[in-house]
Structure formats: structure tokens, C-alpha cells
């Protein structure tokens, strides 16, 4: 038995575009994802999330199911274009009403809201007419939007996440072009990341200056990071693994917890990496009340001997030629249907690395989970692999906590099977199975297993 503190936050995570549906109705403006999924070839089978889980219309049932599982906290995101159809200016009152009702429903069920302001569905207008995250003015648009959310929901929402995975927005959205807005560039990701950091810091400052004292909430950011294990213990590979972590979590965490980009990024990227003014550094420093961590997998890292710049776009390598890191996996590792290796000890090492590098920050695991091919048979879903996965990752987390990491909560990704971005509906991460044709919900074995963990505050 491994026990967790009785204040430990047990939750489930989701995001607006992936679950809500009602993509064009009730006053919502289009987002870059509504547009991107229409481009042939961008998603598997041309799938999109116009309806998806239909959460916009079924949230009462879904929240009741969550309550039945005893879930204590729900992480969702606001759809920016549902709240502000153009991204600025006019507010869509129906959008405000929807989120307000949904939040009230959570509270009626004793479930604590954890709200993300930006989980990738940028208002299309901000992309087409204002150059999206490449425009420095995005920091102002974002703060204006954040203010609308703080003002309307902050009396009830006490946990805010500014941006979900700025790395993904920069690398997959502007580097590899796999995600909206689908741009491919070697330089833009650094500019995008820079603006994301400044938008985050500005919104946090706005919250702290205007709302935190009266609303008494906490605000932070969610960063995604895999673990990078040195392929060998020769110093070059050890350094490469460290470098890979700094290009991954460090890119965003260093400015927030240390006041600037990692030195190794500056050395390798040079002028492609923008600089912060002293005022910006001061605004960034300490701009997260907690370290939100989304973690899924581990890879080996080795110092790259190859000089050919384009060769290594494997997995989450990032803009690889700048890092000079070769990534690989152990073929013996078990993998999920995303092809991500299941390596719980990598989670422990990452938590301990974050703990050490950022001087014991409060950590909240804002996402962790696995995709598995789940099927319903006789009204049941036997997803034992997911139970094994979550159990082993929670054990690893528990171990890191024993070694001092200050982990306060865990959010399973995800509550529902949902739209998995470019991979459409082929990948299933939910604790609750959703039949995408009938929209019927069937809790999986893992949902009831997780309910037991939540209830007893321990893993057996
Ligand atoms: C994260 C993302 C989620 C979800 C998950 C599983 O990167 O925040 O939206 O898609 O990965 O792939």
C-alpha cells in the first residue's frame, strides 16, 4: 500500500476542442483547429471535433459520472473563441453562460475546477488577421481574454493554468506543422515560445494585481516534458540528456523559475532565440504558483555525431539540429498505442530533476495517462493495461515524493475518450469510453479502479 496525503488532489483532465463539440453554434467563433481539421491530410481520416463528445450538451451527465467516481477535481479549458469570437472585443454571453453553468454544476457535485485558459484553440481571426503567436501583440490579446475569464469565473475558479504545453504550440504548431496552425519553420518556434512566456507572465501579473487578493486563487502554467535518459554513462551522452531536458521543460521553466533561458540554449541557438528585457525577466521570474507537469514517456538521449541537420525528427526531439541530441528507445520497453514507451522510473527521475533544478517547486501533475485500444464487450471495457500504467506511474510519483518532490495532485488524462488532435479518434485515452457514433458513455475498468484510489487515497 502506498498512501498519499489526504489533501492530495485527484482529478481528471480534458480540453475544450477535444470534448465540447458545438464548434460553430451558440455564438462561438471559429478556432485555428476548426480550420486546420478541414485541410485534407491534416488529421487521420479527415476527422474533426465538430461534435466530438458533445460535452457542451452533456456536461451534466459527465459531471454526475465524475462525481460517482469520487473525482475531486476537474481540469478543463475555456475555448477562447467561444468566449470572444474574434479573440478580442465582443464577448459571447452564451459562452460565458455555458462555462458559468458548467462550473456551478462542478461545485454542486463537490468537484474543484482547474481551468486552463489556452489549450490550443486560438480564435481564427487572431491567426489570419493578426499572425497568431508570432505577433508580439498576442500578449495583450491574451491578457484581455484572461481578464474576461478572471472577472466572470474567478469567484468560483480558484485554480488557473495560463497555457497548456507551450512547447507543443511552438514545435508542433510552428516547427513541424503537425498541429494548427500548421507552419513549418526552424526559427518561428523560438519566437512563438517567447511570446507564450510573455503572454503567460502578463496574464499572471494581471491576475495578481487585480484579482488574487480578493479571489484567493492560484495561477500557474502546464509544461510537457518526457524524461531523457543518457544512452550511456559517457560524459557526452550525460550532457546530451541534460541538454535535451533543458530544450524541453527548461525552455519554459528556466525563465519562470530562474529568470532567463537556459545558457545552453543561448549558446546553441544564438540570435534565433529572442532576449528578455530586464523588466520582462522580472515579470517572468516567479510567475507560476505551481509547476504543472504533463508527462507521458521516456527516451534515451545521446550526443549526436551526425552533422546532417534534418535527420532527427524522431518523437519529441524538438528542433533537433539545435540540440544535437539523438533519441532512441529500448526495443524491450512496452509501448502504448501512441507508440510511447511505458517507463515509470523515467517519471520518478523527471520529478526529482524538476525538484532539484527549480528548488523544490509545488508540482501538480496536470496530465498523465495512456492510449490503449479499448473495446466494449457485454457493456464492459477491460482496460487492464491502463490500470497497470496509472498504477506504475503513481508508484513512481509516490517514490519521488518520498525523496522530497512536493507533488500536490494528479490529473489523469483523460476523463473521456476524445479527439486526439491530428490522430483523430483512433487513440483512446479516456477513463470513460465514448462511442463516437451514439455518444453513449461506458466507464472503463480503469475508471472504477481510479475511483478506488481516490476514495482510499492510496494505491494497492
Ligand atoms: C497532451 C495534450 C492533450 C492530449 C495528450 C495526449 O500533449 O495536452 O491535449 O492530447 O497530450 O496526447
Tab-separated table of N, CA, C and O in Angstrom, residues 93 114 118 191 243 263 356 453:
chain	number	residue	atom	x	y	z
A	93	UNK	N	-22.009	36.137	-24.780
A	93	UNK	CA	-22.641	35.875	-23.481
A	93	UNK	C	-23.066	34.413	-23.334
A	93	UNK	O	-23.078	33.875	-22.228
A	114	UNK	N	-10.324	23.228	-12.182
A	114	UNK	CA	-8.969	23.629	-12.576
A	114	UNK	C	-9.093	24.082	-14.027
A	114	UNK	O	-9.315	23.246	-14.909
A	118	UNK	N	-5.673	28.492	-22.131
A	118	UNK	CA	-5.328	28.233	-23.546
A	118	UNK	C	-4.852	26.799	-23.754
A	118	UNK	O	-3.746	26.438	-23.361
A	191	UNK	N	10.342	32.211	-31.422
A	191	UNK	CA	9.599	33.461	-31.281
A	191	UNK	C	8.241	33.188	-30.636
A	191	UNK	O	7.787	33.915	-29.747
A	243	UNK	N	20.940	18.366	-21.747
A	243	UNK	CA	20.645	19.398	-22.758
A	243	UNK	C	19.235	19.208	-23.327
A	243	UNK	O	18.482	20.154	-23.502
A	263	UNK	N	21.285	28.617	-20.387
A	263	UNK	CA	22.501	29.082	-21.053
A	263	UNK	C	22.816	28.234	-22.305
A	263	UNK	O	23.218	28.751	-23.343
A	356	UNK	N	14.896	19.358	-8.053
A	356	UNK	CA	16.235	19.851	-7.776
A	356	UNK	C	16.518	21.145	-8.548
A	356	UNK	O	16.935	22.139	-7.973
A	453	UNK	N	-8.749	4.358	-5.870
A	453	UNK	CA	-7.534	5.074	-5.447
A	453	UNK	C	-7.933	6.402	-4.799
A	453	UNK	O	-7.445	6.771	-3.727
